[in-house]
Structure formats: C-alpha cells, structure tokens
Amino acid sequence: MRLDEVDLSDVDRFLDPETPWRMFDVLRERSPVHWQPEAAPNSGFWAVTRHRDLVAVNRDPDTFTSEQFTNLEEVTDPGLRDRRRSLMETDGERHRAMRLLLSREFSPKLVSRYAVFLRGLTASTLDTALAEESFDLVAGIAAELPIMVLARLMLDVPAADTGKLIAWGNRIIGNNDPDCADVLLESADSERYKHVPFRSLAALEIFEYGRELAEKRRGGTGTDLVSRLVNTVPRDGVPLTPTDFDNYFLLLVVAGNETTRHAISAAVHALARNPAQWWRLKENPALIGTAVEEFLRWASPVYHFRRTATRDTEISGQRVREGDKVVLWFASGNRDEAAFEKPYEFDVGREPNDHLAFGLGGPHFCLGAALARLELRILFEELLARAEQIRLAGPVTRLRSNFVNGIKTLPVTVTR
C-alpha cells in the first residue's frame, strides 16, 4: 500500500480485516504523525501510530486534552459539548473526582471478590452455548457474558434486562453500521440526535432506564454503581448534575460491555485460526495470564481515541498547532515492530507485552481493566476445560466502524 492510499477516515476500509493493519504499517514506517484529511464538517486530524508516541501523548493531558471530546466528531457548540460530556471528556481535578466515585469498585482487590460468582456465571453461560455443537460465539458467549457481569454484579438489575442492554450497546457502538444503527452517524438524519452521545436514539433510552434506577436508589444504602453515583458527592465537592449522571451511566453500560465482548470474540477467532496456540494453552494452563494480555493486544478492541492540542507543540518532530485534533491509534501501537517482536504472530506466551488495549497509563487508563482481565481469564480457563477443539464454521462478519474493532458474528464448531 502507498502512503497516498491511506485513509483512516473511510469507515468502509475497516470492514476488510487486513486493510487497517496495512494502513497502520505504512504510517508507522513512512509518516508516523500523519495529517489525515476528513470530509466536511470535520477538518482533519493528526494520526499518531507509533507505540512510543502514543504512550507519550496519552500521558500528557495538559498538552493533549480530552475536554474537546474523544471521538472524531467535532462538537464545536459549547452547550452541546456540556450536554454530551462524560468522564472520558474531562481532565484535571474534575476527571479525578468523577473517576474516584467508582474507581475503588473496579480495583483489582475488590474485583477479585467476584471470582467465585464469575466462575459460576461463566460455567452456566458455557453450558448453555456448548449444548449445540455449532453456534454463533458472539451471540452465545461474547455478548452475553460481559453484560451479565455488568448487570448482576455492578448495576444490580434483573437478568431479564440483559437483552435490552446488549441491544442498546449494539445500536450505539454500531452507529456507523446499517445492520445496527437507528440512524447512521454519517447521515444528515443524525442531526436530530446531535445533543446526545454517539448521536444515537439508544442513548436516550439508556438515559431513561438509568433515571428510573436512580430514582429508586437515591437516599438508599445500596452498594451498586448506580447507588454510589446518586448518593456520593465527588471529592471536588461538586455534585453530579442530572446530565452528568445520564452520561456516566451510559458510559458504564456501553464501555462496561463492549471492550470485553470484542476481546473475547477476537481471542476465540485467533485461537481457531492458530490451533497450535490453543493446544499450547490446554497443555500448559499456567500460561493463561500471559495469554490474556496477548488476547487484548491482538484484539485491540478500540482502534483509537482522540485528543486536542492545547498549544502549539511537536510530536516526534512534527509540528502540531493549538486546536488540532490528535488521534491516538492504539491498535497500530499494538502491532509496532519497535515495541513487539514479531507483532503479527499470535503468541499466548508473549513476554513482555506492553500493549495499549487499556491505554497504558495516563489519567484515562481503562477503569474496568481489572474486571476485564478477570472475566477473560475465567472464561478461557473454563472454555479450555470444556472444549477439545474450536474451528471456524462459516464467514465472520465485522462491525462497520473505525472506532471499535469488532466482530458481529463468529460461527464456530466446538468439539467436546
């Protein structure tokens, strides 16, 4: 691929499983901080693709802020920005205060207490899915398990609600996919929803659901995440507004499910295509810790997050102006030859593995990283114990998105 053939703004390029990685390879080699034009009304962005630059920018929120939003859309109206602002679109003391509301609940120490429950839930999910020899792994396991964990453990909502939680996440994350979206993000009709995150009607439905939970739990003694949000004042002394709560709750529903879901799908896909690595894990279960990190590196569930330059600066010698969009292509960093030996080899024993799936430090490091790791470890321990072999059983369909690296359907045959 030539440099002039690269277009990271073209969502259709990301439907092919190989094209994004070819574009990233070219950029890392030829133009690691690359100006990518965009169609109006957007104005273009700097694409950062090398591991070392991604880490440096991610750890410097004073120069590269999230306050101007973390997706490619340019929300220029301050009122709209405030209505759509979530934890991800804050920096500094307010970000720390909002993050601390729930960070203890996602700490490795507290997450570890869920291990017994998680193992039982995983066993039940697998027993149901594996009752059929061939099935869609996304629908049967990858989409089901993370949302059950979120619903039962973190939000304390009925198991019967998980179906609509999954559907909401599909519609929001799939806002550029005609199979998923109510209104495509790139269409003129999306202007009707420009005041809500992701420009999605599903966001409004999640808001309504969260408000009903908040009303029931306000003033109570519950320890679930909703109770903590409505009954705790952030450390900076500024209570959450109704809009703050709406956007925080939506972030929990979407981010708390989608990253783990797509990591599971990508990991099973990789194991099915690399049976030697499957057998290596079965013969040496002690490798599960390093395998989980490789699953995350390989999956790279989120392609990018955006920052905005707060001043004139440089990234690896490339001048960047105040106000420029700077997009961190974490997925590219996870295939950087300078950071990983043989990065296109799937290796469940890979060490070291400083992948960027959770951001690798910085104030926006993934809040749910410890829970995601525990879910992945327990799922694959149980799957390896139950399944003799996994094979692909049909075409894999991918999400139309340059934000989430996702698989929509993954037909597999499992030999027990």
Coordinates of C-alpha atoms in Angstrom, one line a residue:
M1 CA 0.0 0.0 0.0
R2 CA 1.2 3.5 -0.8
L3 CA 1.0 6.3 1.6
D4 CA -1.4 8.2 -0.6
E5 CA -3.8 5.3 -0.5
V6 CA -4.2 5.5 3.3
D7 CA -7.5 6.9 4.5
L8 CA -8.3 6.3 8.2
S9 CA -11.5 8.4 7.9
D10 CA -13.0 5.9 5.4
V11 CA -15.1 3.6 7.6
D12 CA -15.6 1.1 4.8
R13 CA -11.8 0.4 4.8
F14 CA -12.2 -1.2 8.2
L15 CA -14.7 -3.8 7.0
D16 CA -11.7 -5.8 5.5
P17 CA -9.8 -7.5 8.3
E18 CA -6.4 -6.8 6.7
T19 CA -6.7 -3.2 5.4
P20 CA -6.5 -1.3 8.7
W21 CA -3.2 -3.1 9.6
R22 CA -1.7 -2.4 6.2
M23 CA -2.6 1.3 6.6
F24 CA -1.0 1.4 10.1
D25 CA 2.1 -0.4 8.8
V26 CA 2.6 2.3 6.1
L27 CA 2.0 5.1 8.5
R28 CA 4.4 3.8 11.2
E29 CA 7.1 3.5 8.6
R30 CA 6.5 6.5 6.3
S31 CA 4.5 9.1 8.3
P32 CA 4.1 8.2 12.0
V33 CA 2.5 11.5 12.8
H34 CA 0.3 11.9 9.7
W35 CA -2.2 14.5 8.7
Q36 CA -5.4 12.8 7.7
P37 CA -8.0 15.0 5.8
E38 CA -11.7 14.4 6.5
A39 CA -14.9 15.2 4.8
A40 CA -16.8 18.4 6.0
P41 CA -17.9 19.3 8.5
N42 CA -14.8 17.8 10.2
S43 CA -11.4 19.4 9.5
G44 CA -8.9 16.6 9.6
F45 CA -6.6 15.2 12.3
W46 CA -3.1 14.1 13.1
A47 CA -2.9 10.3 13.2
V48 CA -0.3 9.0 15.8
T49 CA 0.6 5.4 15.1
R50 CA 3.9 4.6 16.9
H51 CA 3.9 2.9 20.3
R52 CA 6.3 5.3 21.9
D53 CA 4.5 8.4 20.6
L54 CA 1.1 7.0 21.7
V55 CA 2.3 6.5 25.3
A56 CA 3.9 9.9 25.4
V57 CA 0.8 11.8 24.2
N58 CA -1.6 9.7 26.3
R59 CA 0.4 10.6 29.4
D60 CA 0.3 14.4 28.7
P61 CA -3.3 15.6 29.2
D62 CA -2.0 19.2 29.8
T63 CA -0.9 19.4 26.2
F64 CA -3.3 16.9 24.6
T65 CA -6.7 17.3 26.3
S66 CA -9.9 15.1 26.2
E67 CA -12.1 18.1 27.0
Q68 CA -12.8 18.8 23.3
F69 CA -14.1 15.2 23.0
T70 CA -12.5 11.8 22.3
N71 CA -14.2 10.8 19.1
L72 CA -13.6 12.1 15.6
E73 CA -16.8 14.2 15.5
E74 CA -16.1 17.9 16.1
V75 CA -18.6 19.3 18.5
T76 CA -18.0 23.0 18.3
D77 CA -21.0 24.3 20.3
P78 CA -20.0 24.5 24.0
G79 CA -23.6 23.9 25.0
L80 CA -23.7 20.6 23.1
R81 CA -20.3 19.6 24.5
D82 CA -21.6 20.1 28.0
R83 CA -24.7 18.1 27.3
R84 CA -22.7 15.2 25.9
R85 CA -19.7 15.3 28.3
S86 CA -18.9 12.1 30.2
L87 CA -16.0 11.0 32.3
M88 CA -14.0 10.4 29.2
E89 CA -14.4 14.1 28.1
T90 CA -13.0 15.6 31.3
D91 CA -9.5 16.2 32.5
G92 CA -7.7 17.5 35.6
E93 CA -9.3 17.6 39.1
R94 CA -12.9 17.1 37.8
H95 CA -11.8 14.0 36.0
R96 CA -10.1 12.6 39.1
A97 CA -13.0 13.4 41.3
M98 CA -15.5 11.7 38.9
R99 CA -13.3 8.7 38.4
L100 CA -12.8 8.3 42.2
L101 CA -16.6 7.8 42.6
L102 CA -16.2 4.3 41.2
S103 CA -12.5 3.5 40.9
R104 CA -12.5 1.6 44.2
E105 CA -15.2 -0.7 42.9
F106 CA -13.0 -1.6 39.9
S107 CA -9.8 -2.0 41.8
P108 CA -8.0 -5.4 41.4
K109 CA -8.5 -6.1 45.1
L110 CA -12.3 -5.6 45.1
V111 CA -12.8 -7.2 41.7
S112 CA -11.1 -10.4 42.9
R113 CA -14.0 -10.9 45.3
Y114 CA -16.2 -11.6 42.3
A115 CA -14.2 -14.6 41.1
V116 CA -16.4 -17.3 42.6
F117 CA -19.6 -15.7 41.2
L118 CA -17.9 -15.1 37.8
R119 CA -16.9 -18.7 37.6
G120 CA -20.4 -19.9 38.2
L121 CA -21.9 -17.5 35.7
T122 CA -19.3 -18.4 33.1
A123 CA -19.9 -22.1 33.6
S124 CA -23.7 -21.6 33.2
T125 CA -23.2 -19.5 30.0
L126 CA -20.8 -22.1 28.5
D127 CA -23.1 -25.0 29.4
T128 CA -25.9 -23.3 27.5
A129 CA -23.8 -22.3 24.5
L130 CA -22.0 -25.6 24.2
A131 CA -25.2 -27.6 24.2
E132 CA -25.1 -27.0 20.5
E133 CA -22.0 -28.2 18.6
S134 CA -22.1 -25.3 16.2
F135 CA -23.3 -21.8 17.2
D136 CA -22.5 -18.1 16.9
L137 CA -19.9 -17.4 19.5
V138 CA -20.8 -13.7 19.7
A139 CA -24.4 -14.2 20.5
G140 CA -23.9 -17.3 22.7
I141 CA -20.9 -16.2 24.7
A142 CA -19.1 -12.9 23.8
A143 CA -22.1 -10.6 24.0
E144 CA -23.8 -12.5 26.8
L145 CA -21.2 -12.9 29.5
P146 CA -19.9 -9.4 29.9
I147 CA -23.3 -7.8 30.1
M148 CA -24.4 -10.4 32.6
V149 CA -21.5 -9.5 34.8
L150 CA -22.3 -5.8 34.5
A151 CA -26.0 -6.3 35.1
R152 CA -25.8 -8.7 38.0
L153 CA -22.6 -7.6 39.8
M154 CA -22.2 -3.9 39.1
L155 CA -25.7 -2.5 38.4
D156 CA -27.8 -4.9 40.3
V157 CA -30.5 -5.2 37.7
P158 CA -32.6 -8.2 36.7
A159 CA -31.0 -10.8 34.4
A160 CA -34.1 -10.4 32.2
D161 CA -32.8 -6.9 31.3
T162 CA -29.6 -8.1 29.7
G163 CA -31.2 -8.4 26.3
K164 CA -32.1 -4.8 26.0
L165 CA -28.7 -3.8 27.5
I166 CA -27.0 -5.8 24.7
A167 CA -29.3 -4.3 22.1
W168 CA -28.6 -0.7 23.3
G169 CA -24.8 -1.3 23.1
N170 CA -25.1 -2.8 19.6
R171 CA -27.0 0.3 18.4
I172 CA -24.6 2.8 19.9
I173 CA -21.3 1.2 19.0
G174 CA -22.7 0.3 15.6
N175 CA -23.7 3.8 14.8
N176 CA -21.9 3.6 11.5
D177 CA -23.2 0.1 10.7
P178 CA -26.5 -0.1 8.8
D179 CA -27.2 -3.5 10.5
C180 CA -27.1 -1.9 13.9
A181 CA -27.8 1.8 13.8
D182 CA -31.2 3.5 14.1
V183 CA -29.7 6.4 12.2
L184 CA -26.2 6.2 10.7
L185 CA -23.8 8.7 12.2
E186 CA -22.7 9.9 8.8
S187 CA -26.2 10.6 7.6
A188 CA -27.9 14.0 7.7
D189 CA -30.7 12.5 9.9
S190 CA -28.2 12.1 12.8
E191 CA -28.5 15.9 13.3
R192 CA -31.7 15.1 15.2
Y193 CA -29.6 13.4 17.9
K194 CA -26.6 15.7 17.9
H195 CA -27.3 16.6 21.6
V196 CA -26.7 13.0 22.8
P197 CA -23.5 10.9 22.9
F198 CA -22.9 8.9 19.7
R199 CA -25.8 10.7 18.1
S200 CA -27.9 7.6 18.9
L201 CA -31.5 7.2 19.8
A202 CA -30.4 4.3 22.0
A203 CA -28.6 6.8 24.3
L204 CA -32.0 8.4 25.1
E205 CA -33.4 5.0 26.0
I206 CA -30.4 4.3 28.3
F207 CA -30.9 7.7 29.9
E208 CA -34.5 6.8 30.8
Y209 CA -33.6 3.4 32.1
G210 CA -30.8 4.9 34.3
R211 CA -33.0 7.6 35.6
E212 CA -35.6 5.0 36.8
L213 CA -32.8 3.1 38.6
A214 CA -31.5 6.4 40.2
E215 CA -35.0 7.4 41.4
K216 CA -35.4 4.0 43.2
R217 CA -31.9 4.1 44.8
R218 CA -31.5 7.7 45.7
G219 CA -31.1 8.0 49.5
G220 CA -30.7 4.3 50.0
T221 CA -27.8 2.2 51.3
G222 CA -27.1 0.1 48.2
T223 CA -23.5 -0.6 47.1
D224 CA -24.2 -1.0 43.4
L225 CA -22.7 1.5 40.9
V226 CA -26.0 3.5 40.5
S227 CA -26.4 3.9 44.2
R228 CA -22.8 5.2 44.5
L229 CA -23.4 7.7 41.7
V230 CA -26.6 9.1 43.1
N231 CA -25.6 9.1 46.8
T232 CA -22.0 10.2 46.8
V233 CA -20.6 13.7 46.3
P234 CA -17.4 13.7 44.2
R235 CA -14.2 14.7 46.0
D236 CA -14.1 18.1 44.5
G237 CA -17.4 18.9 46.2
V238 CA -19.4 19.4 43.0
P239 CA -22.4 17.0 42.9
L240 CA -23.2 15.2 39.7
T241 CA -25.8 17.0 37.7
P242 CA -28.6 15.0 36.1
T243 CA -26.7 15.3 32.8
D244 CA -23.5 14.1 34.5
F245 CA -25.4 11.0 35.8
D246 CA -27.0 10.3 32.4
N247 CA -23.7 10.3 30.6
Y248 CA -21.8 8.4 33.4
F249 CA -24.5 5.7 33.4
L250 CA -24.4 5.4 29.6
L251 CA -20.6 5.1 29.7
L252 CA -20.9 2.2 32.2
V253 CA -23.5 0.4 30.1
V254 CA -21.5 0.7 26.8
A255 CA -17.8 0.7 27.9
G256 CA -18.5 -1.9 30.6
N257 CA -19.6 -4.4 28.0
E258 CA -18.2 -3.7 24.5
T259 CA -14.4 -3.9 25.1
T260 CA -14.6 -7.3 26.8
R261 CA -17.1 -8.6 24.3
H262 CA -14.9 -7.8 21.3
A263 CA -11.8 -9.1 23.1
I264 CA -13.5 -12.5 23.7
S265 CA -14.6 -12.7 20.0
A266 CA -11.1 -11.8 18.6
A267 CA -9.4 -14.2 21.0
V268 CA -11.5 -17.2 20.0
H269 CA -11.1 -16.2 16.4
A270 CA -7.3 -16.1 16.8
L271 CA -7.3 -19.5 18.7
A272 CA -9.4 -21.1 16.0
R273 CA -7.0 -19.9 13.3
N274 CA -3.9 -20.8 15.4
P275 CA -4.7 -24.3 16.8
A276 CA -1.1 -24.8 18.0
Q277 CA -1.7 -21.9 20.4
W278 CA -4.9 -23.5 21.6
W279 CA -3.2 -26.8 22.3
R280 CA -0.3 -24.9 23.9
L281 CA -2.8 -23.4 26.4
K282 CA -4.5 -26.7 27.0
E283 CA -1.2 -28.4 27.8
N284 CA 0.1 -25.6 29.9
P285 CA -2.8 -23.8 31.7
A286 CA -0.2 -21.7 33.7
L287 CA 0.1 -19.6 30.5
I288 CA -3.4 -18.1 31.0
G289 CA -2.0 -14.9 32.5
T290 CA 0.3 -14.1 29.5
A291 CA -2.4 -15.4 27.2
V292 CA -5.0 -12.8 28.4
E293 CA -2.6 -10.0 27.7
E294 CA -2.0 -11.4 24.2
F295 CA -5.7 -11.6 23.7
L296 CA -6.0 -7.9 24.5
R297 CA -3.1 -6.9 22.3
W298 CA -4.3 -9.0 19.4
A299 CA -7.9 -7.9 19.7
S300 CA -7.2 -4.1 20.1
P301 CA -11.0 -3.7 20.7
V302 CA -10.8 0.1 20.4
Y303 CA -8.9 1.4 17.4
H304 CA -8.5 5.0 18.6
F305 CA -9.2 7.8 21.0
R306 CA -8.9 11.5 20.1
R307 CA -7.2 14.3 21.9
T308 CA -6.9 18.0 21.1
A309 CA -3.7 20.1 21.3
T310 CA -4.0 22.8 23.9
R311 CA -1.0 24.7 22.5
D312 CA 1.5 24.7 19.6
T313 CA 3.7 21.7 20.1
E314 CA 5.6 18.8 18.4
I315 CA 5.2 15.0 18.3
S316 CA 8.4 13.3 17.1
G317 CA 9.4 16.4 15.2
Q318 CA 6.1 17.0 13.6
R319 CA 4.7 20.5 14.4
V320 CA 1.1 20.4 15.7
R321 CA -0.9 23.6 16.2
E322 CA -3.2 24.6 19.1
G323 CA -6.7 23.3 18.4
D324 CA -5.6 20.4 16.1
K325 CA -7.2 17.1 16.6
V326 CA -4.7 14.4 17.6
V327 CA -5.9 10.8 17.2
L328 CA -4.2 8.0 19.1
W329 CA -4.4 4.8 17.0
F330 CA -3.8 2.4 19.9
A331 CA -4.4 -0.6 17.6
S332 CA -1.4 0.5 15.5
G333 CA 0.8 0.7 18.5
N334 CA -0.2 -2.9 19.3
R335 CA 1.5 -4.0 16.0
D336 CA 4.5 -1.8 16.3
E337 CA 7.7 -3.8 15.4
A338 CA 9.7 -1.4 17.7
A339 CA 7.6 -2.5 20.7
F340 CA 6.8 -6.1 20.0
E341 CA 8.9 -8.9 18.5
K342 CA 7.1 -10.4 15.5
P343 CA 3.9 -8.4 16.2
Y344 CA 1.8 -10.2 13.6
E345 CA 2.4 -13.6 15.4
F346 CA -0.3 -14.6 17.9
D347 CA 1.7 -15.8 20.9
V348 CA 0.0 -16.8 24.1
G349 CA 3.3 -16.9 25.9
R350 CA 4.4 -13.4 24.8
E351 CA 6.5 -11.5 27.3
P352 CA 6.9 -8.6 27.8
N353 CA 3.6 -7.3 26.4
D354 CA 3.2 -3.6 27.0
H355 CA 0.0 -3.4 24.9
L356 CA -2.2 -0.4 24.6
A357 CA -5.6 -2.0 24.8
F358 CA -6.3 -0.2 28.1
G359 CA -4.3 2.9 27.3
L360 CA -1.1 2.1 29.2
G361 CA -1.0 4.6 31.9
G362 CA -2.2 8.2 31.8
P363 CA -5.3 9.6 33.6
H364 CA -7.7 7.9 31.2
F365 CA -6.4 4.3 31.8
C366 CA -9.4 2.0 31.4
L367 CA -11.4 2.0 34.7
G368 CA -12.6 -1.6 34.1
A369 CA -9.2 -3.1 33.2
A370 CA -9.0 -5.4 36.2
L371 CA -12.6 -6.7 35.7
A372 CA -12.0 -7.3 32.0
R373 CA -8.8 -9.3 32.8
L374 CA -10.6 -11.4 35.4
E375 CA -13.5 -12.1 33.0
L376 CA -11.2 -13.2 30.2
R377 CA -9.1 -15.4 32.5
I378 CA -12.0 -17.2 34.0
L379 CA -13.8 -17.6 30.6
F380 CA -10.8 -19.2 28.9
E381 CA -9.9 -21.4 31.9
E382 CA -13.5 -22.8 31.7
L383 CA -13.6 -23.0 28.0
L384 CA -10.3 -24.8 27.7
A385 CA -11.5 -27.3 30.3
R386 CA -14.7 -28.0 28.4
A387 CA -13.7 -27.9 24.8
E388 CA -11.3 -30.2 23.0
Q389 CA -11.1 -28.0 19.8
I390 CA -12.7 -24.9 18.2
R391 CA -13.0 -24.5 14.5
L392 CA -14.5 -21.7 12.4
A393 CA -17.8 -22.8 10.9
G394 CA -18.6 -20.1 8.4
P395 CA -18.0 -16.5 7.3
V396 CA -17.1 -14.0 10.0
T397 CA -18.9 -10.6 9.8
R398 CA -17.3 -7.5 11.1
L399 CA -18.6 -4.2 12.5
R400 CA -18.5 -1.3 10.2
S401 CA -16.5 1.1 12.4
N402 CA -13.2 2.8 12.5
F403 CA -13.6 3.3 16.3
V404 CA -14.4 -0.3 17.6
N405 CA -12.6 -3.3 16.2
G406 CA -15.5 -5.7 16.5
I407 CA -16.8 -8.9 15.2
K408 CA -20.6 -9.1 14.7
T409 CA -20.9 -12.9 14.1
L410 CA -18.4 -15.7 14.6
P411 CA -19.8 -19.1 13.7
V412 CA -17.8 -21.9 15.4
T413 CA -17.9 -25.6 15.8
V414 CA -16.8 -26.9 19.2
T415 CA -15.7 -30.4 19.8
R416 CA -16.1 -31.5 23.4

